[in-house]
Short mmCIF file of C-alpha atoms and ligand atoms in Angstrom, two decimals:
data_model
loop_
_atom_site.label_atom_id
_atom_site.label_comp_id
_atom_site.label_asym_id
_atom_site.label_seq_id
_atom_site.Cartn_x
_atom_site.Cartn_y
_atom_site.Cartn_z
CA MET Y 1 81.95 80.49 95.42
CA THR Y 2 81.50 83.19 98.42
CA ARG Y 3 82.91 82.44 101.70
CA GLU Y 4 80.98 82.14 105.06
CA GLN Y 5 82.64 85.14 106.32
CA GLY Y 6 82.94 88.47 104.08
CA VAL Y 7 85.08 91.69 104.75
CA THR Y 8 83.08 94.71 106.44
CA ARG Y 9 85.70 95.66 109.20
CA VAL Y 10 88.97 96.78 107.46
CA VAL Y 11 91.58 97.91 110.34
CA ILE Y 12 94.73 99.81 109.27
CA ALA Y 13 97.78 99.90 111.24
CA GLY Y 14 99.87 102.99 111.09
CA GLY Y 15 99.04 106.46 110.49
CA GLY Y 16 101.85 107.75 108.45
CA THR Y 17 101.37 108.94 104.76
CA ALA Y 18 100.55 105.05 103.79
CA GLY Y 19 97.90 104.54 106.57
CA TRP Y 20 96.34 107.79 105.80
CA LEU Y 21 96.08 107.47 102.12
CA ALA Y 22 94.48 104.04 102.54
CA ALA Y 23 91.91 105.75 105.02
CA ALA Y 24 91.33 108.19 102.86
CA ALA Y 25 90.67 105.97 99.73
CA LEU Y 26 88.85 103.43 101.42
CA THR Y 27 86.48 105.75 103.47
CA ARG Y 28 85.56 107.42 100.14
CA GLN Y 29 85.31 104.83 97.68
CA LEU Y 30 83.61 102.10 99.93
CA ARG Y 31 81.53 104.30 102.01
CA GLY Y 32 78.57 101.91 103.24
CA GLN Y 33 80.39 98.79 102.47
CA VAL Y 34 83.09 98.73 104.90
CA ALA Y 35 83.84 100.10 108.28
CA VAL Y 36 87.40 101.41 108.48
CA THR Y 37 89.33 102.02 111.81
CA LEU Y 38 93.30 103.04 112.02
CA VAL Y 39 95.60 102.67 114.82
CA GLU Y 40 98.30 104.52 115.21
CA SER Y 41 100.66 105.98 117.72
CA ASP Y 42 101.86 109.68 118.24
CA GLU Y 43 104.52 108.54 120.56
CA ILE Y 44 106.35 106.42 117.60
CA GLY Y 45 105.63 108.93 115.28
CA THR Y 46 106.22 108.94 111.43
CA ILE Y 47 109.25 108.65 109.08
CA GLY Y 48 108.86 112.35 108.42
CA VAL Y 49 110.08 112.27 104.78
CA GLY Y 50 108.53 111.57 101.46
CA GLU Y 51 107.98 114.85 100.19
CA ALA Y 52 108.18 114.44 96.44
CA THR Y 53 105.95 112.93 94.08
CA ILE Y 54 105.16 111.91 90.55
CA PRO Y 55 102.37 113.09 88.25
CA THR Y 56 100.16 110.16 89.01
CA ILE Y 57 99.34 111.66 92.20
CA ARG Y 58 96.68 113.99 90.57
CA ALA Y 59 94.55 110.87 89.47
CA PHE Y 60 94.95 109.40 92.96
CA HIS Y 61 93.53 112.97 94.64
CA ALA Y 62 90.71 113.30 91.82
CA LEU Y 63 89.85 109.40 93.37
CA LEU Y 64 89.71 111.00 96.69
CA GLY Y 65 88.06 113.90 95.47
CA LEU Y 66 90.56 116.40 96.73
CA ASP Y 67 90.42 119.84 95.55
CA GLU Y 68 93.83 121.30 94.08
CA ASN Y 69 93.59 124.65 95.73
CA ALA Y 70 92.61 122.89 99.25
CA PHE Y 71 95.55 120.55 98.80
CA LEU Y 72 98.00 123.06 97.83
CA ARG Y 73 97.05 125.24 101.27
CA ALA Y 74 96.81 122.19 103.47
CA ALA Y 75 100.03 120.46 102.54
CA LYS Y 76 102.03 123.77 101.71
CA ALA Y 77 102.81 122.08 98.35
CA SER Y 78 104.67 123.22 95.29
CA PHE Y 79 104.89 122.36 91.93
CA LYS Y 80 107.52 119.73 90.27
CA LEU Y 81 108.08 119.31 86.69
CA GLY Y 82 111.02 116.67 87.22
CA ILE Y 83 114.03 116.25 88.74
CA GLN Y 84 117.23 117.77 88.33
CA PHE Y 85 120.29 115.27 88.58
CA GLU Y 86 123.74 117.35 89.17
CA GLY Y 87 126.89 115.59 89.06
CA TRP Y 88 125.59 112.08 88.39
CA ALA Y 89 127.42 111.26 85.14
CA ARG Y 90 130.46 113.18 86.21
CA GLU Y 91 131.16 116.04 88.64
CA GLY Y 92 129.89 119.34 86.90
CA ASP Y 93 127.08 117.46 84.99
CA SER Y 94 123.62 118.46 85.25
CA TYR Y 95 120.68 117.17 83.15
CA ILE Y 96 116.60 117.34 84.19
CA HIS Y 97 114.38 114.11 83.98
CA SER Y 98 111.05 116.03 83.18
CA PHE Y 99 107.85 114.42 82.94
CA GLY Y 100 107.36 115.78 79.61
CA ALA Y 101 107.16 114.12 75.89
CA LEU Y 102 110.50 114.92 74.19
CA GLY Y 103 108.54 115.92 71.14
CA ARG Y 104 106.45 114.52 68.45
CA GLY Y 105 107.52 111.11 66.79
CA THR Y 106 106.03 108.67 64.19
CA TRP Y 107 104.54 105.16 64.83
CA MET Y 108 107.87 103.64 63.39
CA ALA Y 109 110.22 105.60 65.80
CA GLU Y 110 110.06 108.02 68.53
CA PHE Y 111 111.14 111.61 68.70
CA HIS Y 112 114.59 110.85 69.99
CA HIS Y 113 115.58 108.91 66.94
CA MET Y 114 115.16 111.92 64.75
CA TRP Y 115 116.85 114.25 67.19
CA LEU Y 116 119.76 111.61 66.86
CA GLU Y 117 119.98 111.79 63.22
CA ALA Y 118 119.83 115.64 63.16
CA HIS Y 119 122.60 115.46 65.68
CA ALA Y 120 124.82 113.35 63.64
CA GLN Y 121 124.19 115.71 60.72
CA GLY Y 122 125.28 118.47 63.23
CA PHE Y 123 121.93 120.53 63.89
CA GLY Y 124 118.83 120.03 66.15
CA GLY Y 125 119.99 121.89 69.20
CA GLU Y 126 119.29 120.02 72.53
CA LEU Y 127 116.98 116.87 72.69
CA SER Y 128 114.41 118.67 75.35
CA ALA Y 129 114.31 121.86 73.87
CA ALA Y 130 110.80 120.91 72.28
CA CYS Y 131 109.75 119.65 75.58
CA ALA Y 132 107.67 122.04 77.70
CA GLU Y 133 107.99 120.47 81.03
CA HIS Y 134 111.71 120.32 80.77
CA GLU Y 135 112.58 124.05 79.58
CA ALA Y 136 109.62 125.22 82.00
CA ALA Y 137 111.54 123.63 84.87
CA ARG Y 138 114.68 124.95 83.33
CA ALA Y 139 113.47 128.74 83.22
CA GLU Y 140 111.88 128.31 86.65
CA ARG Y 141 108.36 128.77 85.21
CA PHE Y 142 105.01 127.43 85.83
CA ALA Y 143 101.59 127.29 85.47
CA THR Y 144 98.60 124.65 85.56
CA ASP Y 145 97.62 127.05 82.60
CA GLU Y 146 94.48 127.68 80.32
CA ASN Y 147 95.77 124.89 78.19
CA GLY Y 148 96.41 122.23 80.81
CA SER Y 149 99.37 121.35 78.71
CA LEU Y 150 102.02 120.74 81.32
CA ASN Y 151 102.40 117.18 83.17
CA TYR Y 152 103.39 118.12 86.95
CA ALA Y 153 103.47 116.52 90.47
CA TYR Y 154 103.80 118.06 93.64
CA HIS Y 155 106.37 118.70 96.57
CA LEU Y 156 104.52 118.61 99.53
CA ASP Y 157 104.79 118.86 103.63
CA ALA Y 158 104.45 114.96 104.38
CA GLY Y 159 103.16 115.95 108.30
CA LEU Y 160 100.58 118.28 107.29
CA TYR Y 161 99.59 115.96 104.00
CA ALA Y 162 98.58 113.28 106.50
CA ARG Y 163 96.78 115.80 108.57
CA ALA Y 164 94.67 116.79 105.57
CA LEU Y 165 93.94 113.18 104.59
CA ARG Y 166 93.12 112.38 108.12
CA GLU Y 167 90.70 115.16 108.44
CA GLN Y 168 88.85 114.16 105.21
CA ALA Y 169 89.14 110.65 106.35
CA GLU Y 170 87.43 110.91 109.81
CA ALA Y 171 85.01 113.17 108.15
CA GLN Y 172 83.67 110.16 106.00
CA GLY Y 173 83.33 108.07 108.98
CA LEU Y 174 86.73 106.58 109.92
CA VAL Y 175 87.39 105.72 113.74
CA ARG Y 176 90.97 106.51 114.81
CA ILE Y 177 92.38 104.80 118.06
CA GLU Y 178 95.48 106.26 119.54
CA GLY Y 179 97.96 103.49 121.12
CA ARG Y 180 100.73 101.26 120.47
CA ILE Y 181 99.93 97.91 118.92
CA ALA Y 182 101.40 95.35 121.54
CA ARG Y 183 100.62 92.28 119.85
CA VAL Y 184 98.46 90.55 117.12
CA GLU Y 185 95.83 87.95 117.69
CA ARG Y 186 95.75 85.26 115.27
CA ASP Y 187 92.86 82.94 114.25
CA GLY Y 188 94.01 78.93 115.42
CA ALA Y 189 92.23 77.30 112.39
CA SER Y 190 92.84 79.66 109.38
CA GLY Y 191 95.91 81.61 110.46
CA ASP Y 192 94.28 84.96 109.73
CA ILE Y 193 94.70 88.01 111.86
CA ALA Y 194 91.65 88.30 114.31
CA ALA Y 195 92.59 91.29 116.33
CA LEU Y 196 95.31 93.82 117.01
CA VAL Y 197 95.81 94.17 120.90
CA LEU Y 198 97.22 97.63 122.21
CA GLU Y 199 99.50 98.02 125.01
CA ASP Y 200 96.37 99.33 127.28
CA GLY Y 201 94.62 96.16 126.65
CA ALA Y 202 92.06 97.42 123.78
CA ARG Y 203 91.45 94.58 121.30
CA VAL Y 204 90.67 96.06 117.72
CA ALA Y 205 88.88 93.66 115.68
CA GLY Y 206 88.58 93.16 111.96
CA ASP Y 207 88.34 91.12 108.83
CA LEU Y 208 91.01 92.57 106.60
CA PHE Y 209 94.21 94.46 108.07
CA LEU Y 210 96.34 96.59 106.17
CA ASP Y 211 100.28 97.06 107.50
CA CYS Y 212 101.12 100.41 107.39
CA THR Y 213 103.70 100.44 110.39
CA GLY Y 214 106.49 101.46 108.11
CA PHE Y 215 109.96 99.84 108.30
CA ARG Y 216 108.66 98.09 111.53
CA ALA Y 217 106.53 95.64 109.20
CA LEU Y 218 104.93 94.77 112.54
CA LEU Y 219 101.76 92.37 110.89
CA ILE Y 220 103.32 91.44 107.58
CA GLU Y 221 106.82 90.23 108.85
CA GLY Y 222 106.72 90.28 112.85
CA GLU Y 223 103.40 88.24 112.77
CA MET Y 224 102.66 86.75 109.11
CA GLN Y 225 106.57 86.16 108.21
CA ALA Y 226 106.37 87.00 104.68
CA GLY Y 227 109.67 87.27 104.16
CA TRP Y 228 112.47 89.58 102.97
CA GLU Y 229 114.40 89.90 99.81
CA ASP Y 230 117.16 92.05 99.90
CA TRP Y 231 118.40 94.02 97.29
CA SER Y 232 121.27 95.98 99.01
CA HIS Y 233 123.93 94.61 96.51
CA TRP Y 234 122.12 96.56 93.90
CA LEU Y 235 121.47 99.42 95.65
CA PRO Y 236 123.61 99.91 98.64
CA THR Y 237 122.60 103.16 100.16
CA ASN Y 238 121.35 102.39 103.19
CA ARG Y 239 121.10 105.94 105.29
CA ALA Y 240 119.61 109.28 105.01
CA LEU Y 241 120.14 112.53 107.07
CA ALA Y 242 116.69 114.67 106.75
CA MET Y 243 116.83 118.19 107.77
CA GLN Y 244 114.32 121.09 107.15
CA THR Y 245 115.77 124.79 106.38
CA ARG Y 246 114.02 128.16 105.70
CA ALA Y 247 114.23 129.07 101.90
CA VAL Y 248 117.25 131.21 100.92
CA GLY Y 249 115.73 131.97 97.20
CA PRO Y 250 112.55 131.52 94.92
CA ALA Y 251 111.08 127.79 94.93
CA VAL Y 252 112.39 126.07 92.00
CA PRO Y 253 109.59 123.59 90.26
CA TYR Y 254 111.83 120.42 90.42
CA THR Y 255 113.82 118.46 92.81
CA ARG Y 256 117.53 118.70 93.03
CA ALA Y 257 119.16 115.44 93.30
CA ILE Y 258 123.07 116.28 93.61
CA ALA Y 259 125.44 113.16 93.70
CA HIS Y 260 128.48 113.29 96.31
CA ASP Y 261 131.16 110.63 96.76
CA ALA Y 262 129.06 107.98 98.52
CA GLY Y 263 125.39 108.72 97.44
CA TRP Y 264 123.42 111.84 96.72
CA ARG Y 265 121.60 114.85 98.31
CA TRP Y 266 118.07 115.82 97.65
CA GLN Y 267 116.49 119.52 97.84
CA ILE Y 268 112.87 119.88 97.76
CA PRO Y 269 111.44 123.40 98.05
CA LEU Y 270 107.92 123.99 99.76
CA GLN Y 271 105.62 126.95 100.14
CA HIS Y 272 107.11 127.57 103.62
CA ARG Y 273 110.52 125.48 104.18
CA VAL Y 274 112.71 123.67 102.29
CA GLY Y 275 113.12 119.83 102.64
CA ASN Y 276 117.00 118.31 102.64
CA GLY Y 277 118.01 115.08 102.55
CA LEU Y 278 121.65 113.23 102.48
CA VAL Y 279 121.61 109.60 101.23
CA TYR Y 280 124.54 107.63 101.70
CA ALA Y 281 126.06 103.91 101.84
CA SER Y 282 127.39 103.40 105.16
CA ASP Y 283 130.06 101.05 103.74
CA PHE Y 284 131.69 104.19 102.06
CA LEU Y 285 130.95 106.97 104.51
CA SER Y 286 130.56 107.02 108.46
CA ASP Y 287 127.54 108.62 110.19
CA ASP Y 288 129.77 111.33 111.78
CA GLU Y 289 131.39 112.17 108.46
CA ALA Y 290 128.04 112.21 106.65
CA ARG Y 291 126.51 114.43 109.29
CA HIS Y 292 129.52 116.97 109.16
CA ARG Y 293 129.28 117.19 105.54
CA PHE Y 294 125.67 117.63 105.25
CA LEU Y 295 125.79 120.46 107.79
CA GLY Y 296 128.20 121.81 105.81
CA LEU Y 297 126.11 121.58 102.31
CA VAL Y 298 122.77 122.41 103.28
CA GLU Y 299 121.73 126.23 102.12
CA GLY Y 300 119.36 128.40 104.59
CA GLU Y 301 118.70 128.28 108.47
CA PRO Y 302 118.14 124.77 109.88
CA LEU Y 303 114.38 124.48 111.42
CA ILE Y 304 115.13 121.04 113.00
CA GLU Y 305 118.25 118.84 113.94
CA PRO Y 306 119.12 116.27 111.15
CA ARG Y 307 117.53 113.02 111.66
CA LEU Y 308 119.37 109.70 110.68
CA ILE Y 309 117.06 107.53 109.02
CA ARG Y 310 118.32 103.81 108.10
CA PHE Y 311 117.08 101.41 105.72
CA THR Y 312 117.46 98.45 103.52
CA THR Y 313 116.35 98.23 100.08
CA GLY Y 314 114.42 95.37 99.09
CA ARG Y 315 110.91 93.94 99.09
CA ARG Y 316 108.90 91.42 101.01
CA LYS Y 317 108.40 88.42 99.40
CA ARG Y 318 104.83 88.54 99.96
CA VAL Y 319 102.78 91.57 100.53
CA TRP Y 320 99.60 89.80 100.95
CA VAL Y 321 99.39 86.82 103.31
CA ASN Y 322 96.17 85.54 104.24
CA ASN Y 323 94.27 88.70 105.60
CA CYS Y 324 97.15 91.10 105.93
CA ILE Y 325 98.33 93.32 103.24
CA ALA Y 326 101.34 95.32 103.31
CA LEU Y 327 101.51 98.97 102.16
CA SER Y 328 104.33 101.34 101.44
CA LEU Y 329 107.70 100.91 103.65
CA ALA Y 330 106.08 97.72 105.43
CA SER Y 331 105.82 96.41 101.75
CA GLY Y 332 109.32 97.31 100.48
CA PHE Y 333 111.58 100.33 99.36
CA VAL Y 334 113.66 101.14 96.46
CA GLU Y 335 116.00 104.02 97.53
CA PRO Y 336 113.91 107.81 97.21
CA LEU Y 337 115.91 108.70 94.14
CA GLU Y 338 112.72 108.68 91.64
CA SER Y 339 110.29 109.68 94.05
CA THR Y 340 108.60 106.53 93.62
CA SER Y 341 107.23 105.29 97.18
CA ILE Y 342 104.26 107.38 97.46
CA HIS Y 343 103.05 106.51 94.07
CA LEU Y 344 103.57 102.76 94.56
CA THR Y 345 101.50 103.01 97.69
CA MET Y 346 98.67 104.62 95.76
CA ILE Y 347 98.70 102.06 92.76
CA ALA Y 348 98.69 99.42 95.58
CA ILE Y 349 95.66 101.04 97.31
CA THR Y 350 93.93 101.39 93.79
CA ARG Y 351 94.80 97.56 93.15
CA LEU Y 352 93.25 96.92 96.46
CA LEU Y 353 89.96 98.64 95.43
CA GLN Y 354 90.14 96.66 92.25
CA LEU Y 355 90.87 93.33 93.78
CA PHE Y 356 88.88 93.75 97.16
CA PRO Y 357 88.03 90.71 98.87
CA PHE Y 358 84.70 91.46 99.52
CA ASN Y 359 83.91 87.52 100.18
CA GLY Y 360 87.00 87.09 102.09
CA SER Y 361 90.98 86.57 101.20
CA THR Y 362 91.70 84.17 99.07
CA PRO Y 363 94.93 82.70 97.89
CA ALA Y 364 94.35 83.33 94.47
CA LEU Y 365 93.54 87.21 94.99
CA ALA Y 366 96.78 87.37 96.99
CA ARG Y 367 98.62 85.71 94.40
CA ARG Y 368 97.15 88.27 91.89
CA PHE Y 369 98.33 91.38 93.89
CA ASP Y 370 101.79 90.03 94.86
CA ASP Y 371 102.66 89.30 91.34
CA LEU Y 372 101.59 92.81 90.01
CA ALA Y 373 103.46 94.46 93.09
CA GLN Y 374 106.55 92.36 92.37
CA ARG Y 375 106.95 93.11 88.86
CA GLU Y 376 105.95 96.86 89.32
CA LEU Y 377 108.63 97.30 91.76
CA GLU Y 378 111.43 95.31 89.80
CA ARG Y 379 110.93 97.74 87.05
CA VAL Y 380 111.48 100.74 89.40
CA ARG Y 381 114.26 99.08 90.84
CA ASP Y 382 115.83 98.94 87.30
CA PHE Y 383 115.05 102.70 86.73
CA VAL Y 384 116.40 103.83 89.85
CA MET Y 385 119.58 101.36 89.18
CA LEU Y 386 120.05 103.27 85.94
CA HIS Y 387 121.40 106.40 87.34
CA TYR Y 388 124.05 104.78 89.45
CA VAL Y 389 125.45 102.38 87.04
CA LEU Y 390 125.84 104.77 84.37
CA ASN Y 391 128.32 106.60 85.96
CA GLN Y 392 132.16 107.85 85.34
CA ARG Y 393 132.88 109.03 88.72
CA PRO Y 394 136.30 108.10 90.15
CA GLU Y 395 135.55 107.55 93.78
CA PRO Y 396 135.11 103.78 95.22
CA PHE Y 397 131.45 104.05 95.50
CA TRP Y 398 130.61 105.01 92.09
CA GLN Y 399 133.35 102.60 91.06
CA ARG Y 400 131.33 99.73 92.62
CA MET Y 401 128.51 100.74 91.16
CA ARG Y 402 129.49 100.58 87.63
CA GLU Y 403 131.01 97.41 88.10
CA MET Y 404 128.47 95.34 89.67
CA GLU Y 405 126.48 92.75 87.98
CA LEU Y 406 122.97 93.85 87.15
CA PRO Y 407 119.72 92.22 86.65
CA ALA Y 408 119.44 90.54 83.48
CA SER Y 409 116.19 93.14 82.66
CA LEU Y 410 118.85 96.15 83.33
CA THR Y 411 121.51 94.68 81.22
CA GLU Y 412 119.19 94.05 78.22
CA ARG Y 413 117.83 97.40 78.39
CA ILE Y 414 121.21 98.95 78.60
CA ALA Y 415 122.31 96.45 75.23
CA VAL Y 416 119.67 97.71 73.16
CA TRP Y 417 119.89 101.15 73.91
CA ARG Y 418 123.46 101.16 73.48
CA GLU Y 419 123.40 99.38 70.04
CA ALA Y 420 120.12 100.98 68.58
CA ALA Y 421 118.58 103.69 70.95
CA HIS Y 422 115.76 101.46 71.37
CA ALA Y 423 113.95 102.08 74.78
CA TRP Y 424 110.44 101.27 75.72
CA GLN Y 425 107.60 101.00 77.99
CA GLY Y 426 106.57 97.53 79.07
CA ALA Y 427 103.28 96.57 80.67
CA ASP Y 428 104.54 96.65 84.07
CA ASP Y 429 106.71 99.76 83.37
CA LEU Y 430 105.99 102.93 85.64
CA PHE Y 431 108.67 105.08 83.56
CA ARG Y 432 107.90 106.27 79.74
CA VAL Y 433 110.21 106.05 76.81
CA ASP Y 434 111.05 109.49 77.23
CA SER Y 435 112.07 108.98 80.91
CA TRP Y 436 114.29 106.01 80.16
CA VAL Y 437 115.96 108.00 77.10
CA GLN Y 438 116.45 111.35 79.42
CA VAL Y 439 118.22 109.41 81.78
CA MET Y 440 120.47 107.41 79.50
CA LEU Y 441 121.47 110.46 77.84
CA GLY Y 442 121.92 112.30 80.75
CA GLN Y 443 124.28 109.64 82.37
CA ARG Y 444 126.32 109.98 78.96
CA LEU Y 445 125.15 106.77 77.49
CA GLU Y 446 125.36 107.74 73.79
CA PRO Y 447 123.70 104.94 71.48
CA GLU Y 448 126.14 103.91 68.74
CA GLY Y 449 123.11 103.54 66.03
CA HIS Y 450 119.79 105.10 65.83
CA HIS Y 451 116.38 104.32 63.55
CA HIS Y 452 116.79 105.85 60.10
CA VAL Y 453 113.27 107.11 60.03
CA ALA Y 454 114.41 110.99 59.71
CA ARG Y 455 116.53 109.98 56.54
CA LEU Y 456 112.87 109.61 54.82
CA MET Y 457 112.65 113.10 54.70
CA PRO Y 458 115.13 115.88 53.22
CA PRO Y 459 117.63 117.29 55.98
CA GLU Y 460 115.93 120.90 55.51
CA ARG Y 461 112.76 119.46 56.39
CA LEU Y 462 114.16 117.66 59.40
CA ARG Y 463 115.64 120.95 60.44
CA GLN Y 464 112.71 123.01 59.80
CA ALA Y 465 110.38 120.20 61.55
CA LEU Y 466 112.84 120.29 64.77
CA ALA Y 467 112.95 124.47 64.72
CA ASP Y 468 109.07 124.49 64.76
CA MET Y 469 108.92 122.12 67.56
CA GLN Y 470 111.49 124.29 69.58
CA ALA Y 471 109.99 127.77 68.76
CA ALA Y 472 106.53 126.40 69.96
CA THR Y 473 107.95 125.37 72.90
CA ALA Y 474 109.82 128.74 73.57
CA ALA Y 475 106.62 130.60 73.01
CA THR Y 476 104.59 128.61 75.53
CA VAL Y 477 107.35 128.74 78.20
CA ALA Y 478 107.79 132.33 77.82
CA LYS Y 479 104.15 133.07 78.43
CA LEU Y 480 104.44 131.31 81.57
CA PRO Y 481 105.04 133.44 84.94
CA THR Y 482 107.39 132.05 87.30
CA HIS Y 483 106.94 129.49 89.60
CA GLN Y 484 107.20 131.48 92.61
CA GLN Y 485 104.86 133.97 91.28
CA TYR Y 486 102.22 131.22 90.74
CA LEU Y 487 102.52 129.90 93.86
CA ASP Y 488 102.01 133.11 95.30
CA ARG Y 489 99.21 133.60 93.46
CA HIS Y 490 97.34 130.52 93.97
CA GLY Y 491 95.88 128.19 96.64
CA GLY Y 492 95.98 130.84 99.31
CA VAL Y 493 99.82 129.87 99.59
CA ALA Y 494 100.57 132.76 101.91
CA ALA Y 495 100.86 131.57 105.81
C1 LIG J 1 115.33 108.87 103.19
C2 LIG J 1 113.65 108.39 102.34
C3 LIG J 1 113.20 109.77 101.82
C4 LIG J 1 111.79 109.06 101.18
N1 LIG J 1 111.75 110.41 100.11
C5 LIG J 1 110.63 109.98 99.46
C6 LIG J 1 110.12 110.85 98.33
O1 LIG J 1 110.58 112.06 98.04
N2 LIG J 1 109.02 110.31 97.80
C7 LIG J 1 108.27 109.30 98.04
O2 LIG J 1 107.31 109.02 97.15
N3 LIG J 1 108.62 108.55 98.91
C8 LIG J 1 109.86 108.86 99.65
N4 LIG J 1 110.00 107.80 100.61
C9 LIG J 1 109.07 107.15 101.34
C10 LIG J 1 107.96 107.58 102.30
O3 LIG J 1 108.68 108.38 103.20
C11 LIG J 1 106.99 106.45 102.33
O4 LIG J 1 106.27 106.09 101.33
C12 LIG J 1 105.72 107.43 103.13
O5 LIG J 1 106.10 108.16 104.31
C13 LIG J 1 105.02 106.46 103.76
O6 LIG J 1 105.49 105.48 105.12
P1 LIG J 1 104.68 104.89 105.74
O7 LIG J 1 103.47 105.42 106.36
O8 LIG J 1 104.82 103.62 105.21
O9 LIG J 1 105.64 104.68 107.09
P2 LIG J 1 105.69 105.70 108.51
O10 LIG J 1 105.68 107.16 108.17
O11 LIG J 1 107.05 105.26 109.08
O12 LIG J 1 104.40 105.29 109.34
C14 LIG J 1 104.22 104.19 110.25
C15 LIG J 1 103.12 104.41 110.94
O13 LIG J 1 102.99 102.89 111.88
C16 LIG J 1 102.89 103.59 113.15
N5 LIG J 1 103.34 102.15 114.07
C17 LIG J 1 104.48 101.60 114.04
N6 LIG J 1 104.67 100.65 114.99
C18 LIG J 1 103.49 100.83 115.93
C19 LIG J 1 103.06 100.17 116.95
N7 LIG J 1 103.37 99.63 117.57
N8 LIG J 1 101.54 100.56 117.37
C20 LIG J 1 101.31 101.61 116.64
N9 LIG J 1 101.52 102.49 115.64
C21 LIG J 1 102.47 102.12 115.13
C22 LIG J 1 103.72 104.58 113.44
O14 LIG J 1 103.37 105.70 114.57
C23 LIG J 1 102.94 105.46 111.83
O15 LIG J 1 101.93 106.11 112.27
C24 LIG J 1 111.31 108.10 101.29
C25 LIG J 1 111.74 107.32 102.40
C26 LIG J 1 112.97 107.64 102.94
C27 LIG J 1 113.42 106.40 104.10
#
């Protein structure tokens, strides 16, 4: 059944990372089918953070047809093999959640079960010693490498990235309109959005509207009143201070996430500067104290004044209402610990292309889109919460985090891991088994049991198998240049 009016005009409200990602993807993938217009306000500006990514970005860049070297040059990007968590379980602890596979398992049980058996027998070294991404990150080495073996993502300059996406989208026919959206015009009969009306009176009409206005959520909430589900009882951090500094040493190929008494601090090395942020819960740390502490902690000459960003964790109850779809910050936000927001935006855009309402928005399409987005975000929330709840720190903030009531889905995960070292990647899960394992063990949640698959082989064979895997990994990593050398050599990185 087709509706009378199809979608031939897409209007994107907002030109942050989300708006420009959507613009670049739609103009490339639906060329000739839809006309795309983007409205943004330079005066309002963008959130100016969001500079760490996960490996799925490379698949999205392939969809955009974005060449890696051109991207590295344009966004002054560096490479990322994972996140180093410092002080999360206890002060002085450090572990890396890498993007790699921990080792080879069998169909019956994953690698970590074998390692746990070896560990119980008193050998086997470190869990991550057979994981190339982990070992390369620790050695600060990197190459995209002839064998293409490392699974990696990027750190990028958000402003430069948006500019590069804009150039591509405009070259593909996108029309950009500068101006402030003053109000939204609705169709009286259907309730659909008919047009955005700008402060200067200009009217931007369309068939489908993408709300990329960030936390303002001008269309999806301001006009369509989709509703908000608050998650701050589970993730109470609600402020970030962000500041850029000059680098004081070589760029490391991982994000640093350093716990403090009321939250954590990020360090993201780029080619030309370092991005820093202090995330905290305002119930446990005042803005003045946070600023004072932040300025004392950041290394390197500040390039800008610290900027205060307020946020609330949670999600929009519906992200597709009538002919309005919210993307990225307008749709919800789980705090930035695992750098998932840009990924979720890319997945939402990919899904929009797959479910594109060529014949007009329908409730069924909207429900399907909503359902997939909601379940995916819940799983990400659980994974992010895991870092917080498994802590042994003494401060009131951390005490509150480990004593709170958890979502049932997370309680179950923790119980199954604790009893038998089982972790899983469900259909809606972004994070793989090895991610759950690295974080659970990194947060000191030692399982009481594990699968006995490794007892099917003599201890000597298990010892040899682990030693061989670890030696092969060490040999691979030893051949890699340092991350900084690789950056200096590739992508026309200078200036
Ligand atoms: C502290 C913090 C750290 C983060 N770190 C990461 C990270 O490491 N990795 C990651 O993946 N994500 C991260 N994120 C999320 C990431 O920043 C966002 O996903 C990304 O920047 C996309 O933002 P956006 O485009 O939705 O919103 P914004 O960047 O806020 O853009 C909104 C756009 O809407 C426009 N607009 C608003 N109102 C109007 C109006 N009335 N008229 C016209 N235009 C208007 C603005 O001008 C702007 O162009 C972080 C977020 C926060 C808060």
